[in-house]
Structure formats: C-alpha cells, structure tokens
Backbone as a chain_set.jsonl record, in Angstrom:
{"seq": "XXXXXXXXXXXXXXXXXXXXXXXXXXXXXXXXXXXXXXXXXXXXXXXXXXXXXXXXXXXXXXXXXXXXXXXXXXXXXXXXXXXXXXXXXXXXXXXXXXXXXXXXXXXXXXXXXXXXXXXXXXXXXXXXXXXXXXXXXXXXXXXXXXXXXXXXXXXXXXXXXXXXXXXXXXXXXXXXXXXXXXXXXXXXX", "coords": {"N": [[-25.568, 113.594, 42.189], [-23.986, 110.367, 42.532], [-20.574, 109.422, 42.409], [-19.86, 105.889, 41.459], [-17.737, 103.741, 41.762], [-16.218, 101.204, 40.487], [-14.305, 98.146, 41.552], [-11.487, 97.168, 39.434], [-9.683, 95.081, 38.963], [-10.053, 92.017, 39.539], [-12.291, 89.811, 38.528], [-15.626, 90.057, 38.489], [-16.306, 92.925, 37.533], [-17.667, 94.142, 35.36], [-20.013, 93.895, 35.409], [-21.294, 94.782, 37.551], [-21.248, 97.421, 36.736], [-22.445, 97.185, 34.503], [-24.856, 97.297, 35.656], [-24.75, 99.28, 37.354], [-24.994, 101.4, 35.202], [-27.708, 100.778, 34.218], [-29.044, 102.316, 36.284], [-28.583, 104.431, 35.972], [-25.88, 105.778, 37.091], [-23.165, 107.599, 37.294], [-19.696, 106.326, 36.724], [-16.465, 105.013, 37.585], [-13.684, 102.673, 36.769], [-11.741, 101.18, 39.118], [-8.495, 101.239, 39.61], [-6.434, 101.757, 40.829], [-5.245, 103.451, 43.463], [-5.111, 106.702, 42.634], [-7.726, 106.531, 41.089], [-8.821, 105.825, 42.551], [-9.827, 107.804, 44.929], [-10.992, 109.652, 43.39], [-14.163, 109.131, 43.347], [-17.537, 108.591, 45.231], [-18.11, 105.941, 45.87], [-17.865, 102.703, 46.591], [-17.978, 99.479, 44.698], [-16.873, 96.356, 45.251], [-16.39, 93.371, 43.789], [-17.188, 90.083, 43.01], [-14.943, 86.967, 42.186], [-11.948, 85.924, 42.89], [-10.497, 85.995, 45.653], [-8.615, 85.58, 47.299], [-6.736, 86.49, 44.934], [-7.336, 89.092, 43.983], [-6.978, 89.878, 46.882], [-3.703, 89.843, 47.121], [-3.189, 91.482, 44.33], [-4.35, 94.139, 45.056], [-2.863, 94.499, 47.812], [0.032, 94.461, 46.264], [-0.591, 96.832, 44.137], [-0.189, 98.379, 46.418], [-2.695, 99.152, 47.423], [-4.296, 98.493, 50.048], [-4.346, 99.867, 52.615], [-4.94, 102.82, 51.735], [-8.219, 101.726, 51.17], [-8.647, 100.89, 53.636], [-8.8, 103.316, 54.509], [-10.498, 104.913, 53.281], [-12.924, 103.273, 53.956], [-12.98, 103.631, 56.863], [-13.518, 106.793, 56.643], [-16.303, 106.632, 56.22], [-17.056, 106.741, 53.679], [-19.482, 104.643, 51.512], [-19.141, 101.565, 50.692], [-19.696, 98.253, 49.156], [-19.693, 94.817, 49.279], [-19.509, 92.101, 46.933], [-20.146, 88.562, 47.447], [-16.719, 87.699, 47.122], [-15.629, 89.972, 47.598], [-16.867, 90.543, 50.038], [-15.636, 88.569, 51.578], [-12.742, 90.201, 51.153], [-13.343, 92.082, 52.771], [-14.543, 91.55, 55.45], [-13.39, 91.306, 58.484], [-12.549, 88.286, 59.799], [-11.661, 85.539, 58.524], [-12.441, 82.537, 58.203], [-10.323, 80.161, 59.601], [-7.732, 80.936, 57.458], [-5.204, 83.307, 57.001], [-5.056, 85.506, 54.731], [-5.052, 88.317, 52.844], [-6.704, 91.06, 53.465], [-9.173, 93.663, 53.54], [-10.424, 94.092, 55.853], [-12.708, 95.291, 57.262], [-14.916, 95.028, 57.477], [-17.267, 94.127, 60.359], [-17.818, 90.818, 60.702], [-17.085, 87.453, 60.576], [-16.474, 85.249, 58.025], [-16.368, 82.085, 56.1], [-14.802, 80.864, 53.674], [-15.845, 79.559, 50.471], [-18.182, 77.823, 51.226], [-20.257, 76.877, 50.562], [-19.678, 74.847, 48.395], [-18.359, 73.601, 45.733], [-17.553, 74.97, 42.382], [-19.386, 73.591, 40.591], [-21.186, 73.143, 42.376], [-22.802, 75.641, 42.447], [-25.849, 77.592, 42.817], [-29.369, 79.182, 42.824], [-31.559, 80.908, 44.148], [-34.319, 82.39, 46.374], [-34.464, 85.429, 47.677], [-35.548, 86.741, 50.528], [-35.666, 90.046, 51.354], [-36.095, 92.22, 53.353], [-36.246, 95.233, 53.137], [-36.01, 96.371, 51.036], [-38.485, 95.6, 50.001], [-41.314, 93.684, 49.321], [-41.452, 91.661, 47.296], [-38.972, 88.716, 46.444], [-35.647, 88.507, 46.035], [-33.312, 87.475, 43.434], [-30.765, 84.977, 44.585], [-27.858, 84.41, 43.193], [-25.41, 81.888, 43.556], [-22.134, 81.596, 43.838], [-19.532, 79.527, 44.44], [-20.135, 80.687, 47.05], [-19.125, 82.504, 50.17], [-19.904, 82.07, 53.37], [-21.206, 83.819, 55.899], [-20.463, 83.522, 58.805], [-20.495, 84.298, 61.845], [-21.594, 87.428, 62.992], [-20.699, 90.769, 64.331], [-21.122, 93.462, 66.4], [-23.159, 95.117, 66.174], [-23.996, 94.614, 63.466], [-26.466, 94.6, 60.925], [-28.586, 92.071, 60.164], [-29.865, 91.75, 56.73], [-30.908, 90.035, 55.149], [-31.235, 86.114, 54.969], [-30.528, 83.325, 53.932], [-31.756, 79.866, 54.858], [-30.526, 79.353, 57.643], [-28.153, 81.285, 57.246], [-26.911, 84.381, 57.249], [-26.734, 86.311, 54.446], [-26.936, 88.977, 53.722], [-26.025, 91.628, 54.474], [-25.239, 94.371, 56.901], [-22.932, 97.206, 57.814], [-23.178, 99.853, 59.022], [-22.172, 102.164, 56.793], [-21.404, 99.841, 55.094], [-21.671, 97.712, 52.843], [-22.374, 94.23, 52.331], [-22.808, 91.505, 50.338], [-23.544, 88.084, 50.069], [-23.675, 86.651, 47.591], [-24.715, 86.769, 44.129], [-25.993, 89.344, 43.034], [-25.757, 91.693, 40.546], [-26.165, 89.875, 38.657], [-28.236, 89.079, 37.419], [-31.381, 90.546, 36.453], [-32.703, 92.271, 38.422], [-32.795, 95.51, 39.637], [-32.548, 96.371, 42.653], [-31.326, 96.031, 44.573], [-28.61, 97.087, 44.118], [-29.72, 100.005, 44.106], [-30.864, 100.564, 46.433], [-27.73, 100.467, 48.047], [-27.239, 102.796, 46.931], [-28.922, 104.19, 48.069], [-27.617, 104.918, 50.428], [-26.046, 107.563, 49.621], [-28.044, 109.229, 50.359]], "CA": [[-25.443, 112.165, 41.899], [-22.236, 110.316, 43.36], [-19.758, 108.737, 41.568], [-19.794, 105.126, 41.868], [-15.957, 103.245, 41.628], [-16.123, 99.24, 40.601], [-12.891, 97.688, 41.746], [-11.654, 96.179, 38.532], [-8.481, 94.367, 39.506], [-10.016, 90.957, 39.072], [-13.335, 89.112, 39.061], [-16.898, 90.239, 37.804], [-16.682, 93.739, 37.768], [-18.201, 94.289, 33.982], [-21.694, 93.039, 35.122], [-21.663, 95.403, 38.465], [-21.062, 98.508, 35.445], [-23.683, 97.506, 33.73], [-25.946, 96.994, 36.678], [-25.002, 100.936, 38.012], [-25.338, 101.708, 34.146], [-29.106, 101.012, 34.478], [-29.263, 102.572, 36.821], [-28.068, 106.096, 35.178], [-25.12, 105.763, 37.873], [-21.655, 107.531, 36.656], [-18.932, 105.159, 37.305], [-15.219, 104.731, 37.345], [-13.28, 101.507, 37.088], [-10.842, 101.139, 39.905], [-7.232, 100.056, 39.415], [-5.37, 102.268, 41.373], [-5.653, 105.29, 44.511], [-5.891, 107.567, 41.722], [-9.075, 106.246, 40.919], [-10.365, 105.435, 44.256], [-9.966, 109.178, 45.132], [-12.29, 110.191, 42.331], [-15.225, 108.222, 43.992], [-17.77, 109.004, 46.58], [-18.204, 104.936, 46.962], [-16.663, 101.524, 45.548], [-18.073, 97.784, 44.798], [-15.466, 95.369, 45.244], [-17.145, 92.575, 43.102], [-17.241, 88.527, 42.608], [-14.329, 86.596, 41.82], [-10.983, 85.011, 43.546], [-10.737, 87.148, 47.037], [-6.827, 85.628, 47.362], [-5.746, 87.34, 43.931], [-7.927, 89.944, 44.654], [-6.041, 90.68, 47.989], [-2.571, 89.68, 46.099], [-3.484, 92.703, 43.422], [-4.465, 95.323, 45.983], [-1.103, 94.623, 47.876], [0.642, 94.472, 44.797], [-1.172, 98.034, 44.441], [-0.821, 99.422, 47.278], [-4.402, 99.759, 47.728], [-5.11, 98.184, 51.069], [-4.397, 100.973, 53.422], [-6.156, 103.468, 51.153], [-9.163, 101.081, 51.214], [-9.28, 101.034, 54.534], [-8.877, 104.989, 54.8], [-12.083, 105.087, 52.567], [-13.869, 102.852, 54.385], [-13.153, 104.601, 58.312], [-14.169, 108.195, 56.763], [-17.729, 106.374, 56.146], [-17.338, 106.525, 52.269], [-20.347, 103.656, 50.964], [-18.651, 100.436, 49.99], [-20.783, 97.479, 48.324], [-18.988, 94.215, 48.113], [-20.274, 90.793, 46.831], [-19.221, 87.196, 47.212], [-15.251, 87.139, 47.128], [-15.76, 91.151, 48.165], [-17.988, 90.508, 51.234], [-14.551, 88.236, 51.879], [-11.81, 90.745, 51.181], [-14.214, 92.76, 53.873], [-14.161, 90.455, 56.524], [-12.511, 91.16, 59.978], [-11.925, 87.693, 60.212], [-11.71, 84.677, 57.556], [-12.31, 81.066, 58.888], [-8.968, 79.083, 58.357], [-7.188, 82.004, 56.632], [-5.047, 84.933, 57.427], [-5.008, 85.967, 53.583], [-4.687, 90.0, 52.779], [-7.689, 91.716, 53.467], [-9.204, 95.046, 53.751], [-10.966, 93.866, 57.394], [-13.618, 96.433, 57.819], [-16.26, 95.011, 58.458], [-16.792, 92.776, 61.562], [-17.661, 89.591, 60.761], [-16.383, 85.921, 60.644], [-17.055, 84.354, 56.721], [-15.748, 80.661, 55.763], [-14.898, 80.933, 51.717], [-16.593, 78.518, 49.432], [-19.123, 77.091, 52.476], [-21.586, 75.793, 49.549], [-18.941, 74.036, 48.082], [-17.424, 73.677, 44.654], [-18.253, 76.054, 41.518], [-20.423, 72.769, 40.014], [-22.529, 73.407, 43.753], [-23.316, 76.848, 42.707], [-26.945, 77.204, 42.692], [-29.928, 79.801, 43.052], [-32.841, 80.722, 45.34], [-34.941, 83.667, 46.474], [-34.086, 85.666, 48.843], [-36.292, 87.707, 51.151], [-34.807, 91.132, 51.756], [-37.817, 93.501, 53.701], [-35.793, 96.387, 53.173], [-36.174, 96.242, 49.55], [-40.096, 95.285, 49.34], [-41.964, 92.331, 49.419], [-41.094, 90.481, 46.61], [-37.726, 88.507, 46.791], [-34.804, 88.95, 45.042], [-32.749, 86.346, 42.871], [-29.656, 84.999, 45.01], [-26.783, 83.467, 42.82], [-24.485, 81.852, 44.819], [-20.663, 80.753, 42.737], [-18.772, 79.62, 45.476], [-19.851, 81.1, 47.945], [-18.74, 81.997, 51.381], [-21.349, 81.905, 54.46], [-21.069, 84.434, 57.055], [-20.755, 82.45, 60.239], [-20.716, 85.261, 62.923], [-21.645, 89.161, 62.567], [-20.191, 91.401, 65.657], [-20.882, 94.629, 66.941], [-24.182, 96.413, 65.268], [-23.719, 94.009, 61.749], [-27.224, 94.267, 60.571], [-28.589, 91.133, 59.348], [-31.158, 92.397, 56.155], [-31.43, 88.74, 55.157], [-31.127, 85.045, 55.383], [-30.602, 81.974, 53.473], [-31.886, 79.319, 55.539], [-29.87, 79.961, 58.774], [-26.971, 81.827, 57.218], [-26.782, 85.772, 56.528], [-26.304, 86.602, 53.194], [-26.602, 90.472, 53.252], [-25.506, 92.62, 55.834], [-24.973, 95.773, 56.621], [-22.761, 97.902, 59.365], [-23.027, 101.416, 58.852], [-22.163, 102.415, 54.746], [-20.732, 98.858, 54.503], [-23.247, 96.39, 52.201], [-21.816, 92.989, 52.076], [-24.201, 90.345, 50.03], [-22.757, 86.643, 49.659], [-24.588, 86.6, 46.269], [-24.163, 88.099, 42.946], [-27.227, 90.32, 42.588], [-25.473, 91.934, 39.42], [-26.147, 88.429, 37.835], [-29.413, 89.371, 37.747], [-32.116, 92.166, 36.403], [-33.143, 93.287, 39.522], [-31.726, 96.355, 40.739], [-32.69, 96.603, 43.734], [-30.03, 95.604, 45.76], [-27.658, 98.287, 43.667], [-30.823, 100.746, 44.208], [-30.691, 100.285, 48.045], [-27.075, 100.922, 48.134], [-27.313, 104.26, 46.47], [-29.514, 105.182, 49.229], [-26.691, 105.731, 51.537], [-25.697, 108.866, 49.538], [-29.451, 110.598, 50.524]], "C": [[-24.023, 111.718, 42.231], [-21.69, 109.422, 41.92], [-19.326, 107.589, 42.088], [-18.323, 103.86, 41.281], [-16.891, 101.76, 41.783], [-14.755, 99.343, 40.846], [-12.673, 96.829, 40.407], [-10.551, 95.579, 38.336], [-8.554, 93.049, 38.772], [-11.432, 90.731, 39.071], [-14.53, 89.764, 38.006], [-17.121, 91.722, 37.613], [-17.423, 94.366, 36.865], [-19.557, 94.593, 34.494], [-22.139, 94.221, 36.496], [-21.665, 96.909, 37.159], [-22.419, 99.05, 35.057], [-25.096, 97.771, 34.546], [-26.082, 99.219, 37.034], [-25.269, 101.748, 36.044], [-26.959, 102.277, 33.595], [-29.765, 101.777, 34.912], [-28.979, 104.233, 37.182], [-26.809, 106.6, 36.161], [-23.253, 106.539, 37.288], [-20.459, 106.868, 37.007], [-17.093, 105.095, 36.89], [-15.017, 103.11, 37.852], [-11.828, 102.13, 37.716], [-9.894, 100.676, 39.588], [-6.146, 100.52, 40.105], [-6.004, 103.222, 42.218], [-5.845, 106.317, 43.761], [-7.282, 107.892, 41.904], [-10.058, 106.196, 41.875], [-10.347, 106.796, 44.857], [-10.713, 110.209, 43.657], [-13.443, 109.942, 42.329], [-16.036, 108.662, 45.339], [-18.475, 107.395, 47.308], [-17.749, 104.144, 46.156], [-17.814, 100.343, 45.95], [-17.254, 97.385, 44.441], [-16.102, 93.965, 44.856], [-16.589, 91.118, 43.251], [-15.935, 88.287, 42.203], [-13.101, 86.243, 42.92], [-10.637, 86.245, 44.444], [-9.102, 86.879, 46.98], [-6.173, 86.082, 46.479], [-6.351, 88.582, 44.247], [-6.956, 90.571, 46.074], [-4.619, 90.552, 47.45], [-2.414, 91.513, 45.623], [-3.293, 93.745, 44.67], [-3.447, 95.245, 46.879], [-0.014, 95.161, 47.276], [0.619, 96.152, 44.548], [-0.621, 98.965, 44.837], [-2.108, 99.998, 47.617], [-4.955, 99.393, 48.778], [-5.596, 99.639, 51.795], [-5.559, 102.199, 52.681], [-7.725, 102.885, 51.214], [-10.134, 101.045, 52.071], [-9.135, 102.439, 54.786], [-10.485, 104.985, 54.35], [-12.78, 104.698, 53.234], [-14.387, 103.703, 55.543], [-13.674, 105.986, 57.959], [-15.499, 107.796, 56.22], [-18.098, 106.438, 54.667], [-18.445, 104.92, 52.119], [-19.251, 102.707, 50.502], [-19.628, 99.036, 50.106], [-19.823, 96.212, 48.449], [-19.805, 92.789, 48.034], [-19.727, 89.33, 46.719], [-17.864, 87.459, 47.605], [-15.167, 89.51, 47.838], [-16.219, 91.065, 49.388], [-16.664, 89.411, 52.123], [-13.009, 88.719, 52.593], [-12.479, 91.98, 52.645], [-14.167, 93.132, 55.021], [-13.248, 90.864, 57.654], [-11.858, 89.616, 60.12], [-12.195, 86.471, 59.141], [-11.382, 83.41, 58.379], [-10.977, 80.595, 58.817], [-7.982, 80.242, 57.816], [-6.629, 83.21, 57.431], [-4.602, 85.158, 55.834], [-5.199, 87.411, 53.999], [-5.948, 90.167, 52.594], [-7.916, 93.184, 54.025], [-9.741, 94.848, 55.574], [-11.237, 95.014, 57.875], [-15.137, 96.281, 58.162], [-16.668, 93.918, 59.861], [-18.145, 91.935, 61.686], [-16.997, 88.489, 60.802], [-17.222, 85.55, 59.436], [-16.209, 83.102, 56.748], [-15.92, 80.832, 54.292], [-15.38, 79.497, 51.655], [-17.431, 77.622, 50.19], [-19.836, 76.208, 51.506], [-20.988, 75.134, 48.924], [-18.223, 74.769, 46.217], [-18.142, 74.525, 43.657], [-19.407, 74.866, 40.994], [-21.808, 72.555, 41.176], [-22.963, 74.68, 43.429], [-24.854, 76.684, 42.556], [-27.733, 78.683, 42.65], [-31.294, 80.102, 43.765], [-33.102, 82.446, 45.624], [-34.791, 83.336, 47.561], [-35.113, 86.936, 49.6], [-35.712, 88.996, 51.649], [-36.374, 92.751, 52.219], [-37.529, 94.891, 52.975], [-36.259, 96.789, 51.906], [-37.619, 96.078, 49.138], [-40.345, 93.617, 49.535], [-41.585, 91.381, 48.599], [-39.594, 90.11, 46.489], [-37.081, 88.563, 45.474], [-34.337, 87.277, 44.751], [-31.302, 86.159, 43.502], [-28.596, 84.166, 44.111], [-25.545, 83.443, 43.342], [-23.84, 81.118, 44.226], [-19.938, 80.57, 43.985], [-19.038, 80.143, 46.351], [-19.359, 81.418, 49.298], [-20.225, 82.218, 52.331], [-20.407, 82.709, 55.639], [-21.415, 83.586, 58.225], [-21.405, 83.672, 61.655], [-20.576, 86.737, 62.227], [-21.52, 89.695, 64.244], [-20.47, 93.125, 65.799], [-21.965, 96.034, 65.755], [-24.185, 95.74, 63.293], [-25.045, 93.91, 61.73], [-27.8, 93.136, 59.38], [-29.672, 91.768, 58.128], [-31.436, 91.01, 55.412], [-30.501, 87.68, 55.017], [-31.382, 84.137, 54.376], [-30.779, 80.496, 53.905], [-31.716, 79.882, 56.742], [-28.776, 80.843, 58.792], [-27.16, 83.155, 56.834], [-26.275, 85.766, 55.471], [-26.526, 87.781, 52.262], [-26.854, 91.264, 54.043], [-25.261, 93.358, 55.754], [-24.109, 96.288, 57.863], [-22.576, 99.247, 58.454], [-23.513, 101.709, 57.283], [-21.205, 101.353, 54.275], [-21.872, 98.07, 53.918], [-22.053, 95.632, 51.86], [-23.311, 91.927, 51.441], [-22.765, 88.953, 49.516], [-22.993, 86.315, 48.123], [-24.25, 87.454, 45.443], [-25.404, 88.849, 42.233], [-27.198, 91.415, 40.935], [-25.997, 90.933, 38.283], [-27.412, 88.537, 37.448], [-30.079, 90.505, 36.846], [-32.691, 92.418, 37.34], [-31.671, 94.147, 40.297], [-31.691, 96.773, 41.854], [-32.193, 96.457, 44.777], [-29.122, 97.15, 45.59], [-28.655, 99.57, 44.101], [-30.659, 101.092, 45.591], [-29.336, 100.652, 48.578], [-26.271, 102.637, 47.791], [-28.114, 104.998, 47.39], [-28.243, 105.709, 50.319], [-26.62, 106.88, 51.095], [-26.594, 109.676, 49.918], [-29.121, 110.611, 51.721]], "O": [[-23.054, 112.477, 42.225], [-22.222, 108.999, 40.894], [-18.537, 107.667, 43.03], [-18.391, 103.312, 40.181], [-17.726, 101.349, 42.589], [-14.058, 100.301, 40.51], [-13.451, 95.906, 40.166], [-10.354, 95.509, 37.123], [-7.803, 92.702, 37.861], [-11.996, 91.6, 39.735], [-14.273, 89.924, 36.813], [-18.326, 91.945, 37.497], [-18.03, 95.318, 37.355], [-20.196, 95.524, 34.005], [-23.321, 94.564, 36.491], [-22.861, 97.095, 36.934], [-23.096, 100.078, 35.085], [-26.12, 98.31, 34.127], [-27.001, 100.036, 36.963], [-25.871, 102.822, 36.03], [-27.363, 103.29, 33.024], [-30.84, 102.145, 34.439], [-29.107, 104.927, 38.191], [-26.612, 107.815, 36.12], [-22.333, 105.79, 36.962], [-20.355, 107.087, 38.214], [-16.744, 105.161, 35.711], [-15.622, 102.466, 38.708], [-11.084, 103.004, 37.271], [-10.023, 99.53, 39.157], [-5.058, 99.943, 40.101], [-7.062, 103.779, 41.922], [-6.791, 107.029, 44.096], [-7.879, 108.819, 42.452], [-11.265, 106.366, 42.044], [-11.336, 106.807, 45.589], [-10.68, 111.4, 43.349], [-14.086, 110.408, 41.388], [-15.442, 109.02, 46.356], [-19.026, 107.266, 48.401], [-17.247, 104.509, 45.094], [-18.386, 100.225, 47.033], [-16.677, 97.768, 43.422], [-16.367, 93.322, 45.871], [-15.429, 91.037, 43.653], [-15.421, 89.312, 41.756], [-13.539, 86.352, 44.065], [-10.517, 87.373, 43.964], [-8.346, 87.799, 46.666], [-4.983, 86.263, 46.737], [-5.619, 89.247, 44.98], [-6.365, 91.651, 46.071], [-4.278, 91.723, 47.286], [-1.845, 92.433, 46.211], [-2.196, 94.064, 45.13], [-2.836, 96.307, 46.757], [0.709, 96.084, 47.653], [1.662, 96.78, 44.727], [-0.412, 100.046, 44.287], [-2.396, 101.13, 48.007], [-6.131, 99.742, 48.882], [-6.638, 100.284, 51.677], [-6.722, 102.377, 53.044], [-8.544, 103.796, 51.326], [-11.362, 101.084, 52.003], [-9.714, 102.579, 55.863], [-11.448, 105.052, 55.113], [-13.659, 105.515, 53.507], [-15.465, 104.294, 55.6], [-14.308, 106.522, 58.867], [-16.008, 108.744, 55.622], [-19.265, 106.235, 54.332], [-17.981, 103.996, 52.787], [-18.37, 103.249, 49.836], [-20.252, 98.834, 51.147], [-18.893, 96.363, 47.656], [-20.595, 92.422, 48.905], [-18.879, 89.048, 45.872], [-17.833, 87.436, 48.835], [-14.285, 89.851, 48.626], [-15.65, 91.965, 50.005], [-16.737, 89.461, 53.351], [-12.363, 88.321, 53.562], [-11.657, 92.574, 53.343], [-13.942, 94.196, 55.597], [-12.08, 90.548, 57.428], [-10.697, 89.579, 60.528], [-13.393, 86.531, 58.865], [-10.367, 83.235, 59.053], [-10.488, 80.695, 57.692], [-6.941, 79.717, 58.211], [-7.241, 83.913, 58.234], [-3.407, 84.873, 55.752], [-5.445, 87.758, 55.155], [-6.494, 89.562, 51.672], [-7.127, 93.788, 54.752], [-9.273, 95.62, 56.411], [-10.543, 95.714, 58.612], [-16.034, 96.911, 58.723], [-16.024, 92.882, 60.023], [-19.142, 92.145, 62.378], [-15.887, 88.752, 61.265], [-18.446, 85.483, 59.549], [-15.254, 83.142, 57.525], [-17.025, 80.929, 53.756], [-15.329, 78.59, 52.485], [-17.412, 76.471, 49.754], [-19.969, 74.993, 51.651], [-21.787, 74.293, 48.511], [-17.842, 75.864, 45.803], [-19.293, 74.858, 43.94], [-20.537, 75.355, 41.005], [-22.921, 72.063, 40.993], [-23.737, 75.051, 44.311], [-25.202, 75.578, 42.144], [-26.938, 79.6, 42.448], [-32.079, 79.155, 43.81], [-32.418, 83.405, 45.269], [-34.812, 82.321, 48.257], [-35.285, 88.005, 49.014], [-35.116, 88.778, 52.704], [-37.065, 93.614, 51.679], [-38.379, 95.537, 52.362], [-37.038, 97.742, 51.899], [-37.955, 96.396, 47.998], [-39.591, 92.689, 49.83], [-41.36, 90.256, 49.045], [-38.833, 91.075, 46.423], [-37.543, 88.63, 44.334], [-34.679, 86.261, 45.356], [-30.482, 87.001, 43.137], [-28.556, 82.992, 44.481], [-24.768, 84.37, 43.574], [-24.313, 80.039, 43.871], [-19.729, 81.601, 44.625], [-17.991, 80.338, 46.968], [-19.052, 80.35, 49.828], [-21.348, 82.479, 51.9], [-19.32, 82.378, 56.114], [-22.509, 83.081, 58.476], [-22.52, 83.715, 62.175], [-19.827, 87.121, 61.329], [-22.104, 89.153, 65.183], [-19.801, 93.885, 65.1], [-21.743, 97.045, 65.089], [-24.346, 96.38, 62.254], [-25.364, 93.051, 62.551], [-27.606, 93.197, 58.166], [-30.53, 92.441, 58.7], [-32.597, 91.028, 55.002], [-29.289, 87.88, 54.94], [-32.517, 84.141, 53.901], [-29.977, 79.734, 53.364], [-32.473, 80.779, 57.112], [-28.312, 81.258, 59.854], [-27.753, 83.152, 55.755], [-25.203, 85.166, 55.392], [-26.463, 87.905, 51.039], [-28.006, 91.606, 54.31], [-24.877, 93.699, 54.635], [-24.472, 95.87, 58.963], [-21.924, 99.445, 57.429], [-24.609, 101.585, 56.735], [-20.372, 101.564, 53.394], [-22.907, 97.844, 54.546], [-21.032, 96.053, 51.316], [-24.41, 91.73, 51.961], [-21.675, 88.966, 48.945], [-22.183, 85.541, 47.615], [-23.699, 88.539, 45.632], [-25.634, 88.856, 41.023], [-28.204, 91.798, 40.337], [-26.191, 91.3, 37.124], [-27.625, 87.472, 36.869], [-29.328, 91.412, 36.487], [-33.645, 93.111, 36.985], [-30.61, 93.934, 40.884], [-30.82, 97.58, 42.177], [-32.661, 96.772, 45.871], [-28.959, 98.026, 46.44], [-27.893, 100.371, 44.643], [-30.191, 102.219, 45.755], [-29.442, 101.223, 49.663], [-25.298, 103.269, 48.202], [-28.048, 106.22, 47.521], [-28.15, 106.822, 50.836], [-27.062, 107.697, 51.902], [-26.295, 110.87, 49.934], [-29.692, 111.362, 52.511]]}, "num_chains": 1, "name": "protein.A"}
C-alpha cells in the first residue's frame, strides 16, 4: 500500500485526508522535503495557488517537487493545484511547479459567489457521473503533448491526465464519491 503525502502548506488539504482516510490510504501531511521524501505520491489540494507557490519557495520545495514529479512519482492536484502544475498560466508568470503541459486561466468561472456544481462524466471511472465543485475555478485552455483529456465540462477539460500526473479543476474531495481518489491510487498497480 503506498504512502499518500497531502501538501498542507495552505488551502483544503483536511478534506483530501479524509477522502484517502476512507479510503484506508496511509497518509502524511506535507510541509517540508522531509516529508515529501517519505511518500510514494502527493495531492497538492484547493486553495490560493499564489500563496501556495509563495510557501513552497519560501520552503524550498519547488525544485524537490519537480524532482518528484520527473522520476514519475503519482501526483494528484485539484483546482489551485492543477494551477501550481501548469507549464503555463494565462496572464501570469507566478511560482510554479510547471510539470505538466498545459495552458490554465485562474478563476475562468469567475468570482467565489460564481462557484457552482454539475455532473461530470468521467468513462474511466464508470458510468455514472461524478459531482464537480467548482470555487474559483481555473479552465484549462490548451493541453500539449500526450495530456489526456478524461473529461469535459461543456467545452473545457476539467480532468486530465499526462502520465502519473492527475490534474481535476474541481474539488472531488468536497464530495462522497471516491472515485476520483480511487482512480488515482491505480497508478501505484
């Protein structure tokens, strides 16, 4: 069974816990390279992506981040994670880990009083759709070079995959379905 690292710097990481909790998952909270070298993968969770990259500066945790990522370690991230991610940020050269290659635009749906929710079709996962809650989110504009789309919110991706990277725009933690977190634990088989 692997050992699954939340980043817990800033943002939602409580609710991703409880989610791998369910899910009989053993788990460290991240706050330092220490920690992230005790891990065989990391979610980098919900919440403000510019303190968020700030912190992990602050840290020292980029470079390590991206070490983890290039030796194919699993990383998960959601919303303001699926951000810090990002190869390339609309508008923005903010501090990011930039490992996975896309193009996102932060807060596309607008203000936190626009957040909203909707089902989302995800095949991979089964037939019946999952619950998307979307706080701000950003909207993947462009995916480059093998970014598997695994679904769609209208016209926009909103959970992708390249390799043992899972990016979802959405906070699937927010949620009782585990099946998103479920699906990401498959990488380790």
């Amino acid at each position: 069974m692997p050992t699954i690292g939340v980043l817990a710097l800033q943002g939602d990481f409580a609710k991703h816990l409880a989610m791998l909790k369910k899910l009989h998952v053993p788990t460290v909270e991240v706050r330092d390279r220490t920690a992230l070298e005790r891990v065989d993968g990391l979610i980098i969770p919900g919440g403000e992506s510019t303190t968020m990259g700030k912190l992990l500066n602050r840290y020292e945790m980029m470079e390590p981040l991206r070490m983890f990522a290039e030796t194919g370690k699993p990383i998960f991230g959601t919303c303001a994670g699926v951000i810090l991610l990002a190869k390339q940020i609309e508008g923005s050269d903010q501090l990011r880990i930039g490992v996975l290659d896309v193009e996102v635009k932060r807060n596309a749906y607008g203000r936190q009083i626009e957040s909203f929710e909707a089902d989302v079709l995800v095949p991979q996962i089964g037939e019946l759709p999952v619950r998307g809650v979307f706080i701000r989110a950003p909207v993947i504009k462009q995916v480059q070079n093998g970014v598997e789309i695994l679904a769609r919110y209208g016209d926009d991706p909103v959970l992708v995959q390249e390799g043992t990277i899972l990016a979802a725009t959405f906070h699937p933690e927010l949620t009782d379905d585990t099946r998103i977190h479920a699906y990401f634990l498959n990488f380790f088989h």
